CSV table of C-alpha atoms in Angstrom, one decimal:
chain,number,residue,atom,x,y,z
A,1,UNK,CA,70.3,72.4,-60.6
A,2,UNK,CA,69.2,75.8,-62.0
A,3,UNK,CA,70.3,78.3,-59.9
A,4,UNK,CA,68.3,81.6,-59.5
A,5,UNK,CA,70.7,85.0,-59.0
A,6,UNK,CA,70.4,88.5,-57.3
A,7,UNK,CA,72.1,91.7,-58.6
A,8,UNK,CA,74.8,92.6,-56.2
A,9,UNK,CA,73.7,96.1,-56.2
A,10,UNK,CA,71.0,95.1,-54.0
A,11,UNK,CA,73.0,93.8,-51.6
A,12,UNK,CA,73.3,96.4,-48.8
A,13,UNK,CA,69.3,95.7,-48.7
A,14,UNK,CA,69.8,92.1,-47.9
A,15,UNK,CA,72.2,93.8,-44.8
A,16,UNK,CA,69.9,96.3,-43.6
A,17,UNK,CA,66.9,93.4,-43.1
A,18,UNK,CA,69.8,91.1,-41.5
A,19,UNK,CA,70.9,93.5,-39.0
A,20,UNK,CA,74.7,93.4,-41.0
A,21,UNK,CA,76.3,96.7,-39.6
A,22,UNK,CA,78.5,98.4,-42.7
A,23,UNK,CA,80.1,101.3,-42.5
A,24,UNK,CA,82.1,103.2,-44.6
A,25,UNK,CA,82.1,100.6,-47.6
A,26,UNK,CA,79.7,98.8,-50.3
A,27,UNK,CA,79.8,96.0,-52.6
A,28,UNK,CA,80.5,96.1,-56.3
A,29,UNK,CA,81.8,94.5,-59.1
A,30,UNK,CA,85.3,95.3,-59.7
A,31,UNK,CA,87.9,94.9,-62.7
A,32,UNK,CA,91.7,94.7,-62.3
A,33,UNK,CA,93.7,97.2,-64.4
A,34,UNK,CA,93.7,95.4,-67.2
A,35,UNK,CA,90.2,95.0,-67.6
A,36,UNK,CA,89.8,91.6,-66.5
A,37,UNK,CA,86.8,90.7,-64.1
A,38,UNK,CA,87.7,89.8,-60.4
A,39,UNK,CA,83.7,89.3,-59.3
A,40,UNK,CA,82.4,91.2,-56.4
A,41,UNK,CA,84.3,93.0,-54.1
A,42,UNK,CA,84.2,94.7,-51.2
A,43,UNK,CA,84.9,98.9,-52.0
A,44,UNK,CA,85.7,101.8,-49.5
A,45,UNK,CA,82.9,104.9,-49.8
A,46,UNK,CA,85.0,107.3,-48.5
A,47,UNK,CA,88.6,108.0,-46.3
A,48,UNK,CA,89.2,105.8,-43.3
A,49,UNK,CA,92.1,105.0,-41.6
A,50,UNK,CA,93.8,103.4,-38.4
A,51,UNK,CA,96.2,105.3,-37.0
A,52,UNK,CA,97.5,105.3,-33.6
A,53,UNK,CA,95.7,108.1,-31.6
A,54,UNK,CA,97.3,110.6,-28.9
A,55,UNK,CA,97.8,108.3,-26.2
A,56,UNK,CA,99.3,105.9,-28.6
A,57,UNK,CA,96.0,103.4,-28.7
A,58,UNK,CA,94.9,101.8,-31.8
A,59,UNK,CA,90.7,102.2,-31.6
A,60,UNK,CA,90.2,99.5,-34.6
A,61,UNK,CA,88.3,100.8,-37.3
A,62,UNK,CA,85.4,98.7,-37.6
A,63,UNK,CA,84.0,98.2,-41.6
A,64,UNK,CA,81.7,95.2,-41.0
A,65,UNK,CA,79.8,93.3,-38.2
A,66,UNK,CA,78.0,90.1,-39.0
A,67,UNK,CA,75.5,88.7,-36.7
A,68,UNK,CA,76.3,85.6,-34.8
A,69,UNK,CA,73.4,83.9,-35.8
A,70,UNK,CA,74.8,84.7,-39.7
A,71,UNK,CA,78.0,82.8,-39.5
A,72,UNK,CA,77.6,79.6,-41.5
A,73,UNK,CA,79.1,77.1,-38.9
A,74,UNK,CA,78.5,73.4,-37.7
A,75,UNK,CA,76.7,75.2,-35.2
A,76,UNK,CA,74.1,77.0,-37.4
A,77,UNK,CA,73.7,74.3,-39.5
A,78,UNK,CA,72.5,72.4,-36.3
A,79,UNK,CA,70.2,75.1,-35.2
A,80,UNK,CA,68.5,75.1,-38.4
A,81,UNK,CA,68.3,71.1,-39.0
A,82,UNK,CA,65.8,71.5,-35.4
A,83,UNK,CA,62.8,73.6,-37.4
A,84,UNK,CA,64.0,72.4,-40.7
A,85,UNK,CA,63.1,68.4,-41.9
A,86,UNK,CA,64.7,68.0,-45.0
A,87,UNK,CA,68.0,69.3,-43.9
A,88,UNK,CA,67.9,67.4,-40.6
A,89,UNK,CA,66.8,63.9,-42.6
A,90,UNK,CA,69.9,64.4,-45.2
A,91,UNK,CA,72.4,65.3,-42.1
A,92,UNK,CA,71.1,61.9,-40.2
A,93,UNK,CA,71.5,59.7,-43.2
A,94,UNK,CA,75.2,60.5,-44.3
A,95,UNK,CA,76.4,60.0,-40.3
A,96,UNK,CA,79.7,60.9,-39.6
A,97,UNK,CA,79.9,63.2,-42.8
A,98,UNK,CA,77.1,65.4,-41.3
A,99,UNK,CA,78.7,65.9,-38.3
A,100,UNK,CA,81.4,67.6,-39.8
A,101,UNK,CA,82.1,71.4,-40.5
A,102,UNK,CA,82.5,71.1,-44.1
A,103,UNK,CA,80.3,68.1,-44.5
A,104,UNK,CA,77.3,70.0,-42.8
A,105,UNK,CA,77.8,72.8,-44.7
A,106,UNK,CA,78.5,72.1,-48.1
A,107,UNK,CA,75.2,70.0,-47.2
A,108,UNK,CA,73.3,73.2,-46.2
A,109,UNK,CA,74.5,75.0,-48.9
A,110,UNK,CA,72.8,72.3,-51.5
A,111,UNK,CA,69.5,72.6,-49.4
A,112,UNK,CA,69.4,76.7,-50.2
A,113,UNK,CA,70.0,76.2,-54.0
A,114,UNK,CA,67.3,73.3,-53.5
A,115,UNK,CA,65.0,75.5,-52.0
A,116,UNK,CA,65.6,78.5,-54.4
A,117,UNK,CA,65.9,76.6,-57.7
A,118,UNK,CA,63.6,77.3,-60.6
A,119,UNK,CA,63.6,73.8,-61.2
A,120,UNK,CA,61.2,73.1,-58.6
A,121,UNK,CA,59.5,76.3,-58.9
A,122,UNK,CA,56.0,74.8,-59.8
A,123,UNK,CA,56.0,72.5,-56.9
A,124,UNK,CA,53.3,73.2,-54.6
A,125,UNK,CA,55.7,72.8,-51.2
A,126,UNK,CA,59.5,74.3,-51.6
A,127,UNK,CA,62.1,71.8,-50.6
A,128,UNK,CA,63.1,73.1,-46.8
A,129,UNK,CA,62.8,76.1,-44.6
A,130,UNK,CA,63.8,79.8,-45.8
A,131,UNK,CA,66.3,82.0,-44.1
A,132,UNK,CA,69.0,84.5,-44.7
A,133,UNK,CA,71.2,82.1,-46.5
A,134,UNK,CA,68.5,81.5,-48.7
A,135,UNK,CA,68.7,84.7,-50.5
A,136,UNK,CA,72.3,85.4,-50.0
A,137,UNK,CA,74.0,82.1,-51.6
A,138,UNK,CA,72.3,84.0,-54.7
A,139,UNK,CA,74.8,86.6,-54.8
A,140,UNK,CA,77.4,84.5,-54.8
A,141,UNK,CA,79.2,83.6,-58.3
A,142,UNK,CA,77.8,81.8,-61.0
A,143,UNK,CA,81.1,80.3,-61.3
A,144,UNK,CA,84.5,79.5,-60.1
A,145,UNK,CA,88.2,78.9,-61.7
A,146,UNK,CA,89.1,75.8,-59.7
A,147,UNK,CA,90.9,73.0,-60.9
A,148,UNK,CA,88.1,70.6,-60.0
A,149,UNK,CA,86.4,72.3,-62.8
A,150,UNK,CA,89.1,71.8,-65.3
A,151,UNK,CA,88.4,69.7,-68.2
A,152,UNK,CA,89.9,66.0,-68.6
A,153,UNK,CA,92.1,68.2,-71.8
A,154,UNK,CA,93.2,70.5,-69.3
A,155,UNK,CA,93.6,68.2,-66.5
A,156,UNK,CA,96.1,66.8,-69.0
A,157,UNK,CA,98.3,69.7,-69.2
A,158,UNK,CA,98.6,69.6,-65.6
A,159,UNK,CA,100.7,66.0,-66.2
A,160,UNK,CA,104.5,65.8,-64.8
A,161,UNK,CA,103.2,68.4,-62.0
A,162,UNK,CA,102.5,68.3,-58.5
A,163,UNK,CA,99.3,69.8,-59.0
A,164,UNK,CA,97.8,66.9,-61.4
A,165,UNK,CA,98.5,64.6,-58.8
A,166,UNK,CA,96.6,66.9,-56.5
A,167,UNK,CA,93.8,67.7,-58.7
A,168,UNK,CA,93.0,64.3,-59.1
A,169,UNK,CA,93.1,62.9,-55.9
A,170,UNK,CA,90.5,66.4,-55.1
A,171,UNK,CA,88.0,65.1,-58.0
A,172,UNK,CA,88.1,61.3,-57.1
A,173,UNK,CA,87.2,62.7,-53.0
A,174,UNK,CA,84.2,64.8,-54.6
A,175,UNK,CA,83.0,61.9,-56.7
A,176,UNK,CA,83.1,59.3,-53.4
A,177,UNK,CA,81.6,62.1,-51.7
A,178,UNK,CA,78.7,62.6,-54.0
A,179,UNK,CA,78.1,58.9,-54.4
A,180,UNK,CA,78.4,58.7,-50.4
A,181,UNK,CA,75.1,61.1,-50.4
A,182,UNK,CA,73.3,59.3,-53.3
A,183,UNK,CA,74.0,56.3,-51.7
A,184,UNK,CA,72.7,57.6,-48.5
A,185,UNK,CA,69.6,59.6,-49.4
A,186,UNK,CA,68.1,57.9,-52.7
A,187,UNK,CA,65.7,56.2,-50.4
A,188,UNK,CA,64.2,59.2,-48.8
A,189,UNK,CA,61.3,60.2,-51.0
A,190,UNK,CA,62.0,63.8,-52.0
A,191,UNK,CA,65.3,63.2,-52.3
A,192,UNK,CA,64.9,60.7,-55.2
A,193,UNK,CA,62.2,62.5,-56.5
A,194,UNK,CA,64.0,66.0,-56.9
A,195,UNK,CA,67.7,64.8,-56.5
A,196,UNK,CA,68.0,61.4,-57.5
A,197,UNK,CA,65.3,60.5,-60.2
A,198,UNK,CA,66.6,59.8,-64.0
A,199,UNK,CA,63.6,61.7,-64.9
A,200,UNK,CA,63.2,64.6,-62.2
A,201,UNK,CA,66.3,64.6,-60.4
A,202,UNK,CA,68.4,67.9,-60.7
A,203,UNK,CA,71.0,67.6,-58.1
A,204,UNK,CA,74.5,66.5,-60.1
A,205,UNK,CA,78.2,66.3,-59.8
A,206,UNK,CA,78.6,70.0,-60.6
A,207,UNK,CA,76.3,71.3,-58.1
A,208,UNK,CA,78.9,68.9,-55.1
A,209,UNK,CA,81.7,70.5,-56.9
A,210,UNK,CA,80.4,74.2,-56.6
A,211,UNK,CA,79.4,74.2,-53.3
A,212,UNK,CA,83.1,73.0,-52.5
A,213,UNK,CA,84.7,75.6,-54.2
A,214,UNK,CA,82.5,78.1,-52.4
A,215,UNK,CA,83.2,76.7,-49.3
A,216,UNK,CA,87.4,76.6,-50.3
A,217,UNK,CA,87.5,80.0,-51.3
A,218,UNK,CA,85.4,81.8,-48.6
A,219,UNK,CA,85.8,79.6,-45.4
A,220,UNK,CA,87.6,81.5,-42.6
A,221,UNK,CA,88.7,80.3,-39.4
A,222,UNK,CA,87.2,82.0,-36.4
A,223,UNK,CA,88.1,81.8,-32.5
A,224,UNK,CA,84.6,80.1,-31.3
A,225,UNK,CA,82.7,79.5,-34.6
A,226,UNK,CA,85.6,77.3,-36.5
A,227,UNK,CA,85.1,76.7,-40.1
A,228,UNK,CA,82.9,78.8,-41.2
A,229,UNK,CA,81.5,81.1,-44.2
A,230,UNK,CA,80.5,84.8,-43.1
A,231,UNK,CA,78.1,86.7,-45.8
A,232,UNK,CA,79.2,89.7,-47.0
A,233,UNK,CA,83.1,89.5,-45.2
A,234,UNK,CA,83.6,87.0,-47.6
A,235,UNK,CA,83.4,89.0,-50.3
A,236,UNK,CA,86.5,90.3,-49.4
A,237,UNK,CA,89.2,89.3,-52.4
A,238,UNK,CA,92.6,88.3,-51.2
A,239,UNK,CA,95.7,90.1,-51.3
A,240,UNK,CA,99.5,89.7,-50.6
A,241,UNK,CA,100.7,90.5,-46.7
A,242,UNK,CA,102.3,93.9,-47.8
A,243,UNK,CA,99.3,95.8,-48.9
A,244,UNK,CA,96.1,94.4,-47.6
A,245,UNK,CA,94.2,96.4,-46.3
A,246,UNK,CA,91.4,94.5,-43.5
A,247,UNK,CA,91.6,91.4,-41.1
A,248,UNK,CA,88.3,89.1,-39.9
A,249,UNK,CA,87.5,88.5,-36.1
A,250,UNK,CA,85.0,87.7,-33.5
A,251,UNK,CA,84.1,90.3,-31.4
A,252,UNK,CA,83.4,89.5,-27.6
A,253,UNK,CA,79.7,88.9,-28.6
A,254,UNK,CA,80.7,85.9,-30.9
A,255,UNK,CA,79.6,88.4,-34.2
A,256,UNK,CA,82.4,88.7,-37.2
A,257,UNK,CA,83.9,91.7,-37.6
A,258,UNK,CA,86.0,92.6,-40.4
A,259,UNK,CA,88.3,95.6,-39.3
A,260,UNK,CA,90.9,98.0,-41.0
A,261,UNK,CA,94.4,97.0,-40.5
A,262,UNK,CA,96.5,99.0,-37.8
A,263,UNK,CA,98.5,101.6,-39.4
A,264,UNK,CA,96.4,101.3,-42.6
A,265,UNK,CA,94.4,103.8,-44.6
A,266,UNK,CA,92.0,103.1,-47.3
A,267,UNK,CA,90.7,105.6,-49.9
A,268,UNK,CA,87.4,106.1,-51.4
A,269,UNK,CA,87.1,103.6,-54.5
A,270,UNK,CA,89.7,101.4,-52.8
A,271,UNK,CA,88.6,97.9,-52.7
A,272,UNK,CA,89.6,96.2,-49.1
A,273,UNK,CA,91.4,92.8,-49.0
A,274,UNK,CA,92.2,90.5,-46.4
A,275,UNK,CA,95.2,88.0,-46.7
């Protein structure tokens, strides 16, 4: 499917109407020093550190706070599958797979490009129910360097390592995967016609493979929401142990919060990494 994009400068205005608390950083593109494009970041707009204070108490330095009802769980995806049809028909006809974290997601995820698509633009009723996510999954990368996305050449010049073995067994998942919600969903009526149909259909291969590397490469692990995918924290790029700079919690209201690291300091321009 086509997928419809939004500058990343605008952002911080998708946070303000979202009720995303940031403070002290924005998001930008960023280059390494070499000149070679790492995507969005996250970027400090000024000093901040952590530092132990008088008495010897850490006060944590709070740079992000997502609403609950923003974390991508198995939970939200069930909240929204009660005022939303189409998600809730695709979720009831793959079973088990629906009921999963990763299943229920990556199948929320396809809904949102669905719904969004210029592909379906000139049909007179979108394909599910708008929300946050709706918007945001357009800030996300066009693209992403996984090996599921390698070619069958360069899957070839993985051969006589552990990762070829890897990569394939990945790929052939996807494909039962993908064929597991054909199979499923061909007969429900706008599912053949905008999915499945030689003629109209849209949804393919790629689109199961993307929303799979987006889930991979942003899914955190949190206390009460599990696996899940937090706008905005997970535009945080990873770093090695020794000099990263932020960390990702829950807060005692169930919202994400991603937090400078005790002892840490970050300066203005300095782009803040979590491990």
């Amino acid at each position: 499917m086509k997928r419809e994009y939004l500058p990343i400068e605008t952002l911080s205005a998708w946070t303000r109407l979202n009720g995303i608390s940031v403070d002290g950083v924005t998001f930008r593109k960023v280059r390494t020093e070499d000149g070679i494009d790492k995507g969005c970041a996250i970027v400090a707009t000024g000093e901040k550190s952590n530092e132990s204070s008088e008495t010897g108490e850490v006060d944590a330095e709070t740079l992000l706070r997502v609403p609950s009802d923003l974390i991508l769980s198995l939970r939200l995806v069930e909240t929204h599958a009660k005022s939303d049809r189409y998600l809730r028909e695709v979720l009831d006809a793959v079973g088990d797979f629906g009921r999963t974290a990763r299943g229920a997601i990556l199948i929320f995820l396809v809904l949102q490009i669905t719904y969004s698509s210029p592909d379906f633009a000139d049909e007179h009723h979108r394909i599910g129910v708008s929300n946050p996510w709706t918007e945001y999954i357009q800030y996300l990368p066009s693209s992403i360097t996984l090996p599921t996305f390698y070619t069958v050449e360069e899957r070839e010049l993985l051969r006589g390592t552990s990762l070829k073995l890897a990569v394939d067994a990945k790929i052939v998942s996807l494909e039962n995967e993908f064929e597991l919600l054909r199979q499923s969903t061909e007969n429900i009526s706008w599912c053949r016609k905008h999915w499945w149909d030689e003629n109209t259909g849209r949804f393919t291969l790629d689109d199961w493979k993307y929303v799979d590397a987006m889930y991979r490469s942003r899914m955190v692990d949190l206390p009460s929401s599990g696996h899940a995918m937090v706008p905005c924290i997970d535009m945080a790029n990873h770093a090695s142990e020794d000099i990263v700079k932020a960390l990702y919690e829950e807060d005692t209201e169930g919202n994400a919060v991603l937090q400078l690291r005790s002892g840490r300091k970050l300066h203005s321009d300095e782009e803040v990494t979590i491990s």
